[in-house]
Tab-separated table of C-alpha atoms and ligand atoms in Angstrom:
chain	number	residue	atom	x	y	z
A	1	UNK	CA	-0.211	-0.155	0.166
A	2	UNK	CA	1.173	3.597	-0.793
A	3	UNK	CA	0.128	7.113	0.096
A	4	UNK	CA	1.539	10.315	0.693
A	5	UNK	CA	1.758	12.811	3.810
A	6	UNK	CA	1.872	16.367	2.827
A	7	UNK	CA	3.259	19.194	5.027
A	8	UNK	CA	5.607	21.272	6.248
A	9	UNK	CA	8.594	18.552	6.341
A	10	UNK	CA	11.844	18.810	8.887
A	11	UNK	CA	14.537	15.856	8.737
A	12	UNK	CA	17.835	16.261	10.446
A	13	UNK	CA	21.020	14.284	8.885
A	14	UNK	CA	23.762	15.615	11.051
A	15	UNK	CA	23.949	16.809	15.059
A	16	UNK	CA	23.470	20.951	14.905
A	17	UNK	CA	25.854	20.749	17.695
A	18	UNK	CA	28.347	19.714	15.693
A	19	UNK	CA	27.562	21.517	11.786
A	20	UNK	CA	25.406	24.142	10.589
A	21	UNK	CA	24.678	21.889	7.878
A	22	UNK	CA	22.429	19.384	9.571
A	23	UNK	CA	18.840	19.548	8.274
A	24	UNK	CA	16.347	19.765	5.525
A	25	UNK	CA	13.098	21.500	5.565
A	26	UNK	CA	10.307	21.533	2.835
A	27	UNK	CA	7.843	24.079	3.310
A	28	UNK	CA	5.406	22.321	0.986
A	29	UNK	CA	6.534	19.037	1.476
A	30	UNK	CA	5.794	15.246	1.071
A	31	UNK	CA	6.706	11.824	2.286
A	32	UNK	CA	5.799	9.037	0.373
A	33	UNK	CA	5.084	5.524	2.448
A	34	UNK	CA	5.027	1.733	0.832
A	35	UNK	CA	4.303	-1.002	2.979
A	36	UNK	CA	5.147	1.145	6.482
A	37	UNK	CA	8.216	2.196	5.044
A	38	UNK	CA	9.321	5.232	3.719
A	39	UNK	CA	9.984	5.236	0.072
A	40	UNK	CA	10.721	9.408	-0.743
A	41	UNK	CA	10.482	12.842	0.937
A	42	UNK	CA	11.101	16.134	-0.968
A	43	UNK	CA	9.225	18.695	-1.981
A	44	UNK	CA	5.347	17.814	-2.850
A	45	UNK	CA	5.432	19.258	-6.367
A	46	UNK	CA	7.946	16.753	-7.463
A	47	UNK	CA	6.482	13.449	-5.586
A	48	UNK	CA	2.920	13.930	-6.192
A	49	UNK	CA	1.024	11.461	-8.359
A	50	UNK	CA	-2.571	11.814	-10.012
A	51	UNK	CA	-3.462	8.371	-8.147
A	52	UNK	CA	-1.563	8.477	-5.231
A	53	UNK	CA	-4.033	8.895	-1.719
A	54	UNK	CA	-2.779	11.971	-0.260
A	55	UNK	CA	-3.370	13.353	3.608
A	56	UNK	CA	-2.468	16.872	3.979
A	57	UNK	CA	-1.434	18.339	7.461
A	58	UNK	CA	0.055	21.884	6.288
A	59	UNK	CA	0.501	24.095	7.663
A	60	UNK	CA	1.832	21.805	10.507
A	61	UNK	CA	5.188	20.733	10.659
A	62	UNK	CA	5.789	16.314	9.929
A	63	UNK	CA	9.389	14.691	11.253
A	64	UNK	CA	10.536	11.623	12.621
A	65	UNK	CA	8.431	10.518	15.432
A	66	UNK	CA	10.017	11.068	18.849
A	67	UNK	CA	11.920	8.224	20.802
A	68	UNK	CA	11.727	8.047	24.193
A	69	UNK	CA	14.972	5.811	25.360
A	70	UNK	CA	14.241	5.452	28.850
A	71	UNK	CA	10.796	5.126	30.571
A	72	UNK	CA	9.368	2.922	33.048
A	73	UNK	CA	6.240	0.483	31.803
A	74	UNK	CA	4.781	-0.143	35.627
A	75	UNK	CA	4.880	3.339	36.146
A	76	UNK	CA	2.514	4.904	34.850
A	77	UNK	CA	0.329	5.737	37.915
A	78	UNK	CA	3.509	6.707	39.925
A	79	UNK	CA	3.794	9.910	38.406
A	80	UNK	CA	2.855	12.731	40.753
A	81	UNK	CA	3.714	10.751	44.140
A	82	UNK	CA	4.838	13.430	46.825
A	83	UNK	CA	7.524	14.004	48.692
A	84	UNK	CA	10.195	11.914	48.104
A	85	UNK	CA	13.783	11.939	46.664
A	86	UNK	CA	14.804	8.578	44.568
A	87	UNK	CA	15.637	6.329	47.237
A	88	UNK	CA	12.186	6.975	49.746
A	89	UNK	CA	9.896	7.358	46.652
A	90	UNK	CA	11.343	3.790	45.272
A	91	UNK	CA	10.518	2.089	48.492
A	92	UNK	CA	7.260	3.680	49.529
A	93	UNK	CA	5.501	4.251	46.056
A	94	UNK	CA	7.488	2.313	43.048
A	95	UNK	CA	8.077	-0.844	44.347
A	96	UNK	CA	5.053	-1.526	45.913
A	97	UNK	CA	3.002	-0.431	42.167
A	98	UNK	CA	5.478	-2.160	40.921
A	99	UNK	CA	4.065	-5.643	42.844
A	100	UNK	CA	1.010	-5.200	40.836
A	101	UNK	CA	2.095	-6.089	37.568
A	102	UNK	CA	2.236	-9.899	38.548
A	103	UNK	CA	-1.183	-10.002	37.852
A	104	UNK	CA	-1.084	-10.430	33.922
A	105	UNK	CA	-4.510	-8.649	33.590
A	106	UNK	CA	-3.404	-5.848	35.121
A	107	UNK	CA	-0.100	-5.626	33.302
A	108	UNK	CA	-2.259	-6.125	29.912
A	109	UNK	CA	-4.340	-3.288	30.460
A	110	UNK	CA	-1.623	-0.932	31.185
A	111	UNK	CA	0.705	-2.222	28.310
A	112	UNK	CA	-2.294	-0.556	25.922
A	113	UNK	CA	-2.664	2.923	28.044
A	114	UNK	CA	1.221	2.795	28.012
A	115	UNK	CA	1.077	2.894	24.384
A	116	UNK	CA	-1.936	5.067	24.193
A	117	UNK	CA	-0.305	7.608	26.142
A	118	UNK	CA	3.123	7.355	23.701
A	119	UNK	CA	1.580	7.671	20.787
A	120	UNK	CA	-0.545	10.528	22.099
A	121	UNK	CA	2.512	12.299	22.618
A	122	UNK	CA	4.245	11.739	19.431
A	123	UNK	CA	6.841	9.065	20.952
A	124	UNK	CA	7.232	6.299	18.470
A	125	UNK	CA	9.700	3.845	19.947
A	126	UNK	CA	10.580	3.595	23.161
A	127	UNK	CA	13.149	1.640	25.593
A	128	UNK	CA	10.878	0.317	28.487
A	129	UNK	CA	12.025	-0.845	32.110
A	130	UNK	CA	9.152	-3.349	32.902
A	131	UNK	CA	9.261	-4.938	36.549
A	132	UNK	CA	9.988	-8.017	37.834
A	133	UNK	CA	7.556	-9.784	36.524
A	134	UNK	CA	8.429	-11.649	33.162
A	135	UNK	CA	4.726	-11.611	32.112
A	136	UNK	CA	4.816	-7.748	32.535
A	137	UNK	CA	7.369	-7.924	29.795
A	138	UNK	CA	5.062	-10.303	27.770
A	139	UNK	CA	2.247	-7.869	28.194
A	140	UNK	CA	4.322	-5.137	26.753
A	141	UNK	CA	5.674	-6.774	24.196
A	142	UNK	CA	2.256	-8.273	22.904
A	143	UNK	CA	0.208	-5.037	23.141
A	144	UNK	CA	4.027	-3.303	20.896
A	145	UNK	CA	3.995	-5.885	18.478
A	146	UNK	CA	0.310	-5.705	17.402
A	147	UNK	CA	0.440	-2.017	16.673
A	148	UNK	CA	3.950	-2.564	14.933
A	149	UNK	CA	5.763	-0.091	17.562
A	150	UNK	CA	9.109	-0.117	17.883
A	151	UNK	CA	9.764	-1.191	21.198
A	152	UNK	CA	12.951	-2.219	23.452
A	153	UNK	CA	12.126	-3.232	26.637
A	154	UNK	CA	13.239	-6.048	29.296
A	155	UNK	CA	12.087	-7.143	32.816
A	156	UNK	CA	14.328	-5.730	35.353
A	157	UNK	CA	16.416	-8.406	37.296
A	158	UNK	CA	16.196	-7.336	41.139
A	159	UNK	CA	17.241	-9.881	43.871
A	160	UNK	CA	17.777	-7.568	47.249
A	161	UNK	CA	16.626	-4.447	49.205
A	162	UNK	CA	12.688	-4.062	47.914
A	163	UNK	CA	10.140	-5.934	48.867
A	164	UNK	CA	9.474	-9.484	48.489
A	165	UNK	CA	6.908	-8.959	45.847
A	166	UNK	CA	9.065	-7.323	43.437
A	167	UNK	CA	12.526	-10.094	44.153
A	168	UNK	CA	13.438	-12.727	41.899
A	169	UNK	CA	16.592	-14.614	42.148
A	170	UNK	CA	19.983	-14.303	40.440
A	171	UNK	CA	18.905	-17.195	38.573
A	172	UNK	CA	15.372	-16.870	37.807
A	173	UNK	CA	16.301	-13.712	36.527
A	174	UNK	CA	19.014	-15.279	34.252
A	175	UNK	CA	16.206	-17.726	33.148
A	176	UNK	CA	13.289	-14.978	32.411
A	177	UNK	CA	15.523	-12.887	30.471
A	178	UNK	CA	16.747	-15.842	28.540
A	179	UNK	CA	13.529	-16.949	27.426
A	180	UNK	CA	12.056	-13.768	26.756
A	181	UNK	CA	14.953	-12.745	24.429
A	182	UNK	CA	13.955	-16.171	22.767
A	183	UNK	CA	10.302	-15.302	22.420
A	184	UNK	CA	10.789	-11.619	21.436
A	185	UNK	CA	14.364	-10.288	20.510
A	186	UNK	CA	13.752	-9.443	16.783
A	187	UNK	CA	10.332	-10.667	16.648
A	188	UNK	CA	8.893	-8.122	14.124
A	189	UNK	CA	9.902	-4.771	15.723
A	190	UNK	CA	10.800	-6.071	18.925
A	191	UNK	CA	14.307	-5.899	20.544
A	192	UNK	CA	15.396	-7.022	24.099
A	193	UNK	CA	17.107	-4.860	26.680
A	194	UNK	CA	19.141	-6.620	29.472
A	195	UNK	CA	17.881	-4.705	32.347
A	196	UNK	CA	19.565	-4.995	35.925
A	197	UNK	CA	17.294	-2.184	37.585
A	198	UNK	CA	20.510	-0.688	39.525
A	199	UNK	CA	23.725	-1.951	41.648
A	200	UNK	CA	21.349	-1.706	44.836
A	201	UNK	CA	18.645	-4.208	43.778
A	202	UNK	CA	21.499	-6.874	42.303
A	203	UNK	CA	23.123	-9.084	44.371
A	204	UNK	CA	26.821	-9.937	42.586
A	205	UNK	CA	25.458	-12.834	41.428
A	206	UNK	CA	22.700	-10.924	39.755
A	207	UNK	CA	25.009	-8.563	37.923
A	208	UNK	CA	27.616	-11.423	37.212
A	209	UNK	CA	24.080	-13.591	35.766
A	210	UNK	CA	23.650	-9.981	33.808
A	211	UNK	CA	26.733	-10.150	32.439
A	212	UNK	CA	26.688	-13.566	30.991
A	213	UNK	CA	23.572	-12.635	29.405
A	214	UNK	CA	25.235	-9.799	27.726
A	215	UNK	CA	27.938	-11.656	26.236
A	216	UNK	CA	25.377	-14.573	25.261
A	217	UNK	CA	23.527	-11.772	23.239
A	218	UNK	CA	25.578	-9.246	22.294
A	219	UNK	CA	22.794	-7.513	19.830
A	220	UNK	CA	20.766	-6.996	22.763
A	221	UNK	CA	20.960	-3.544	24.872
A	222	UNK	CA	21.805	-3.603	27.885
A	223	UNK	CA	19.846	-0.693	30.437
A	224	UNK	CA	20.055	0.335	34.386
A	225	UNK	CA	20.997	3.083	36.264
A	226	UNK	CA	24.273	5.135	37.285
A	227	UNK	CA	24.589	7.955	39.400
A	228	UNK	CA	21.442	9.515	40.024
A	229	UNK	CA	21.404	10.590	43.763
A	230	UNK	CA	24.182	11.435	46.153
A	231	UNK	CA	22.236	9.290	49.127
A	232	UNK	CA	21.937	6.046	46.295
A	233	UNK	CA	25.524	6.967	45.388
A	234	UNK	CA	27.072	6.528	48.750
A	235	UNK	CA	24.917	3.326	49.772
A	236	UNK	CA	26.064	1.415	46.171
A	237	UNK	CA	29.522	1.996	47.540
A	238	UNK	CA	28.840	0.850	51.114
A	239	UNK	CA	26.806	-2.260	49.414
A	240	UNK	CA	30.381	-2.951	46.730
A	241	UNK	CA	33.428	-1.615	49.012
A	242	UNK	CA	35.999	-3.264	46.663
A	243	UNK	CA	34.609	-1.357	43.881
A	244	UNK	CA	36.553	2.058	42.516
A	245	UNK	CA	33.394	4.100	42.036
A	246	UNK	CA	29.635	3.297	41.178
A	247	UNK	CA	30.216	2.482	37.038
A	248	UNK	CA	33.089	0.427	37.798
A	249	UNK	CA	30.191	-2.372	39.555
A	250	UNK	CA	28.744	-2.862	35.957
A	251	UNK	CA	32.272	-2.793	34.424
A	252	UNK	CA	33.589	-5.444	36.418
A	253	UNK	CA	30.671	-7.603	35.065
A	254	UNK	CA	31.446	-6.985	32.105
A	255	UNK	CA	28.345	-4.478	31.044
A	256	UNK	CA	30.150	-1.696	29.146
A	257	UNK	CA	29.541	-1.209	25.868
A	258	UNK	CA	28.158	1.190	23.057
A	259	UNK	CA	24.823	-0.782	23.637
A	260	UNK	CA	24.582	-0.217	27.440
A	261	UNK	CA	22.195	2.542	28.214
A	262	UNK	CA	22.593	4.594	31.489
A	263	UNK	CA	19.942	6.460	33.149
A	264	UNK	CA	20.514	9.672	35.002
A	265	UNK	CA	24.554	9.893	34.938
A	266	UNK	CA	25.050	13.193	37.132
A	267	UNK	CA	27.415	13.050	39.682
A	268	UNK	CA	29.936	10.851	38.066
A	269	UNK	CA	33.920	11.232	38.843
A	270	UNK	CA	36.517	11.356	36.611
A	271	UNK	CA	37.241	8.121	35.950
A	272	UNK	CA	33.858	6.790	35.034
A	273	UNK	CA	33.395	9.714	32.540
A	274	UNK	CA	36.848	8.377	31.027
A	275	UNK	CA	35.830	4.900	31.000
A	276	UNK	CA	32.576	5.722	29.318
A	277	UNK	CA	33.666	7.152	26.435
A	278	UNK	CA	36.265	4.792	25.895
A	279	UNK	CA	33.688	1.709	25.879
A	280	UNK	CA	30.863	4.185	24.224
A	281	UNK	CA	28.493	3.657	26.714
A	282	UNK	CA	25.327	5.717	26.702
A	283	UNK	CA	23.881	8.554	29.221
A	284	UNK	CA	20.747	8.983	29.498
A	285	UNK	CA	19.637	12.870	30.564
A	286	UNK	CA	15.812	12.769	32.192
A	287	UNK	CA	15.188	16.117	32.767
A	288	UNK	CA	11.690	15.806	34.640
A	289	UNK	CA	12.710	13.148	36.929
A	290	UNK	CA	15.788	14.862	37.640
A	291	UNK	CA	14.210	18.221	38.900
A	292	UNK	CA	10.966	16.487	40.864
A	293	UNK	CA	13.380	14.163	42.598
A	294	UNK	CA	15.963	16.462	43.286
A	295	UNK	CA	18.574	14.300	41.608
A	296	UNK	CA	20.693	17.013	40.523
A	297	UNK	CA	21.683	18.639	37.041
A	298	UNK	CA	23.008	17.171	34.159
A	299	UNK	CA	26.132	18.112	32.449
A	300	UNK	CA	25.064	17.602	28.745
A	301	UNK	CA	27.871	19.897	27.104
A	302	UNK	CA	30.569	18.599	29.652
A	303	UNK	CA	29.491	14.882	28.878
A	304	UNK	CA	29.555	15.749	25.292
A	305	UNK	CA	33.160	17.295	25.240
A	306	UNK	CA	34.372	14.402	26.762
A	307	UNK	CA	33.094	11.951	23.952
A	308	UNK	CA	30.032	10.576	25.708
A	309	UNK	CA	26.660	10.039	23.237
A	310	UNK	CA	23.604	10.901	25.526
A	311	UNK	CA	19.870	10.333	24.947
A	312	UNK	CA	17.051	12.409	26.372
A	313	UNK	CA	14.258	10.916	28.172
A	314	UNK	CA	11.333	11.099	29.983
A	315	UNK	CA	11.913	8.409	32.711
A	316	UNK	CA	8.109	8.538	33.865
A	317	UNK	CA	7.362	7.821	36.566
A	318	UNK	CA	10.327	9.943	38.423
A	319	UNK	CA	9.548	12.187	35.375
A	320	UNK	CA	6.507	13.942	35.688
A	321	UNK	CA	5.634	14.109	31.791
A	322	UNK	CA	4.848	11.566	28.914
A	323	UNK	CA	5.860	14.318	26.711
A	324	UNK	CA	9.284	15.031	25.013
A	325	UNK	CA	8.274	18.262	24.084
A	326	UNK	CA	8.002	18.886	28.009
A	327	UNK	CA	11.031	16.822	28.343
A	328	UNK	CA	12.983	19.188	26.185
A	329	UNK	CA	11.545	22.137	27.835
A	330	UNK	CA	12.722	21.309	30.975
A	331	UNK	CA	16.054	19.947	29.361
A	332	UNK	CA	16.528	23.356	28.432
A	333	UNK	CA	16.017	24.926	31.785
A	334	UNK	CA	18.356	22.235	33.579
A	335	UNK	CA	21.338	23.157	30.980
A	336	UNK	CA	20.182	26.705	31.710
A	337	UNK	CA	20.995	26.344	35.761
A	338	UNK	CA	24.541	25.071	34.062
A	339	UNK	CA	25.150	27.979	31.724
A	340	UNK	CA	24.384	25.839	28.643
A	341	UNK	CA	22.133	25.894	25.979
A	342	UNK	CA	19.901	23.742	24.577
A	343	UNK	CA	19.051	25.336	20.903
A	344	UNK	CA	15.714	24.202	19.399
A	345	UNK	CA	17.407	22.652	16.384
A	346	UNK	CA	19.554	20.527	18.370
A	347	UNK	CA	16.668	19.354	21.064
A	348	UNK	CA	14.634	18.215	18.106
A	349	UNK	CA	17.609	16.414	16.545
A	350	UNK	CA	18.237	15.193	20.097
A	351	UNK	CA	14.540	13.782	20.615
A	352	UNK	CA	14.438	11.998	16.963
A	353	UNK	CA	17.905	11.010	15.425
A	354	UNK	CA	20.020	11.696	18.397
A	355	UNK	CA	18.046	9.283	20.574
A	356	UNK	CA	17.853	6.766	17.539
A	357	UNK	CA	21.929	6.977	17.344
A	358	UNK	CA	22.557	6.893	20.874
A	359	UNK	CA	20.628	3.325	20.483
A	360	UNK	CA	22.433	2.507	17.445
A	361	UNK	CA	19.236	2.425	15.392
A	362	UNK	CA	19.781	5.405	13.134
A	363	UNK	CA	19.172	3.070	9.970
A	364	UNK	CA	15.765	2.070	10.880
A	365	UNK	CA	14.019	5.119	12.927
A	366	UNK	CA	14.589	9.028	13.709
A	367	UNK	CA	15.342	10.287	10.400
A	368	UNK	CA	13.168	10.437	7.167
A	369	UNK	CA	15.666	8.624	5.294
A	370	UNK	CA	14.147	6.393	2.453
A	371	UNK	CA	14.177	3.159	3.800
A	372	UNK	CA	13.269	3.922	7.496
A	373	UNK	CA	10.158	2.579	9.061
A	374	UNK	CA	7.389	5.617	8.345
A	375	UNK	CA	7.121	6.332	12.189
A	376	UNK	CA	6.148	10.306	12.097
A	377	UNK	CA	5.095	13.437	14.373
A	378	UNK	CA	2.992	16.124	13.001
A	379	UNK	CA	3.115	18.990	15.245
A	380	UNK	CA	0.870	22.219	15.534
A	381	UNK	CA	2.501	25.214	17.126
A	382	UNK	CA	-1.024	26.858	17.509
A	383	UNK	CA	-2.267	24.015	19.326
A	384	UNK	CA	-3.233	26.119	22.732
A	385	UNK	CA	-4.550	29.676	22.712
A	386	UNK	CA	-1.747	30.834	24.066
A	387	UNK	CA	0.463	28.979	21.343
A	388	UNK	CA	-1.452	30.537	18.650
A	389	UNK	CA	-1.164	33.801	20.566
A	390	UNK	CA	2.495	33.609	20.298
A	391	UNK	CA	3.134	32.577	17.298
A	392	UNK	CA	1.762	35.488	15.571
A	393	UNK	CA	5.259	36.695	15.866
A	394	UNK	CA	7.172	33.550	14.739
A	395	UNK	CA	9.867	34.477	12.093
A	396	UNK	CA	11.869	31.262	11.772
A	397	UNK	CA	11.504	27.589	11.836
A	398	UNK	CA	14.046	27.748	14.878
A	399	UNK	CA	11.540	30.032	16.587
A	400	UNK	CA	8.229	27.868	15.622
A	401	UNK	CA	10.221	24.699	16.800
A	402	UNK	CA	11.106	26.576	20.107
A	403	UNK	CA	7.747	27.259	21.181
A	404	UNK	CA	6.458	23.511	20.735
A	405	UNK	CA	9.700	23.466	22.941
A	406	UNK	CA	8.712	25.009	25.624
A	407	UNK	CA	4.896	25.620	25.283
A	408	UNK	CA	4.046	22.398	24.213
A	409	UNK	CA	2.408	18.710	25.043
A	410	UNK	CA	0.436	16.355	23.986
A	411	UNK	CA	-1.938	18.821	22.240
A	412	UNK	CA	0.377	20.167	19.788
A	413	UNK	CA	1.181	16.510	18.755
A	414	UNK	CA	-1.797	16.894	15.616
A	415	UNK	CA	-1.308	13.158	14.452
A	416	UNK	CA	1.071	10.301	15.125
A	417	UNK	CA	1.969	7.749	12.568
A	418	UNK	CA	3.566	4.468	13.584
A	419	UNK	CA	5.345	1.747	10.375
A	420	UNK	CA	2.833	4.388	8.483
A	421	UNK	CA	-0.583	4.011	9.639
A	422	UNK	CA	-2.431	6.874	12.085
A	423	UNK	CA	-2.526	6.226	15.509
A	424	UNK	CA	-4.945	9.328	16.568
A	425	UNK	CA	-8.490	10.078	15.940
A	426	UNK	CA	-9.881	12.163	13.454
A	427	UNK	CA	-7.418	15.019	13.279
A	428	UNK	CA	-7.800	18.037	10.783
A	429	UNK	CA	-5.841	17.086	8.081
A	430	UNK	CA	-7.510	17.045	4.711
A	431	UNK	CA	-7.703	13.744	2.867
A	432	UNK	CA	-7.719	12.872	-0.958
B	1	GUN	N1	16.771	3.981	40.271
B	1	GUN	C1	16.534	2.696	40.271
B	1	GUN	N2	15.311	2.073	39.859
B	1	GUN	C2	14.810	3.577	39.489
B	1	GUN	C3	13.662	4.032	38.895
B	1	GUN	O1	12.334	3.087	38.571
B	1	GUN	N3	13.716	5.165	38.607
B	1	GUN	C4	14.217	5.952	38.666
B	1	GUN	N4	14.285	7.264	38.568
B	1	GUN	N5	15.443	5.563	39.085
B	1	GUN	C5	15.764	4.580	39.669
B	2	ZN	ZN1	14.921	4.911	35.017
């Protein structure tokens, strides 16, 4: 099946932090989709064909769908839990909530609602932590596969320091992860991430099991948390007294590589930064979470200058918004507090091609390059009265993007396409 999507089309081919030649923009642009893949992108006048069905989103912007590289599927009902920093927040709110995912019916219900929230916010791919229960990962993969949505996910491995309802063992976490990899990794658009939650909730035996899985499945991602909160770091080092630093715990278990996604990375030591750069390990910036939990200010420019590739993510439910627009808004403010600038072109590159590169998946998602999966977001910078009022003064594409970045949320997402299929109800697009 072929169709043409018309609008004001934006696509990045390089990082705006590195080069001025970083994007292409077609004021009257078009994307031709064939069987869920992008066949061509360019001027509408060049791509229109008499019998090709068209959906006209003008005057809205069309770009690759957002990618959220760090989000917790069982925390949809944890967002906005009051008054705690990380360790208390986990014990008081998060672990009891995740315990509910032992019930497959609950997991299936939330999986559907989780994907609904992603697409409502223009997010077409995510890297998700599931609960400790194998069934929670099965529920998420089943729902994402049914929608043909690219999901990277894994059940968390956690065998101590939580509550018994969310504990596995080193052996069962290995066995369950292995079975999930065999069932789901590479099935359609699903990919598996080996997911030791963080060093505090894993025994040395369990981290060794995670290392064994990573060695046996080098094409799987590995995701965990690193240096989010000062009390977390102190507790972690007390549990692993021989470690040179927090990163060393993961390093000693063979987990460092360009497939490793490390959530937060706020309070890093110089050796950790150097080792992350040498091994290609990724840092994932979670601004709404870092502000909400009072964790600290991510050093985006410092890590880039050190040669580390970063992603930017919501971290729902420590994060307070499903919206990558709101995530970029808070990211701008965190960077401002450090005297750094998040330019709107860099911000939208980060949430699309940048995150795809952090995942090593830029050949499939994150750009409009022909052959990529047709995952798209359609954005309306005049979605609310306040945005429309502000937009009267737009002079440039960057100004329009910045209004979306600072004032936008799910209301600014006019449509989302996953593998070429529209996900939102009737939009204001013209169909012919
Ligand atoms: N560290 C370990 N688990 C979590 C979690 O669920 N959320 C956040 N923000 N940090 C963590
Ligand atoms: Zn997290």
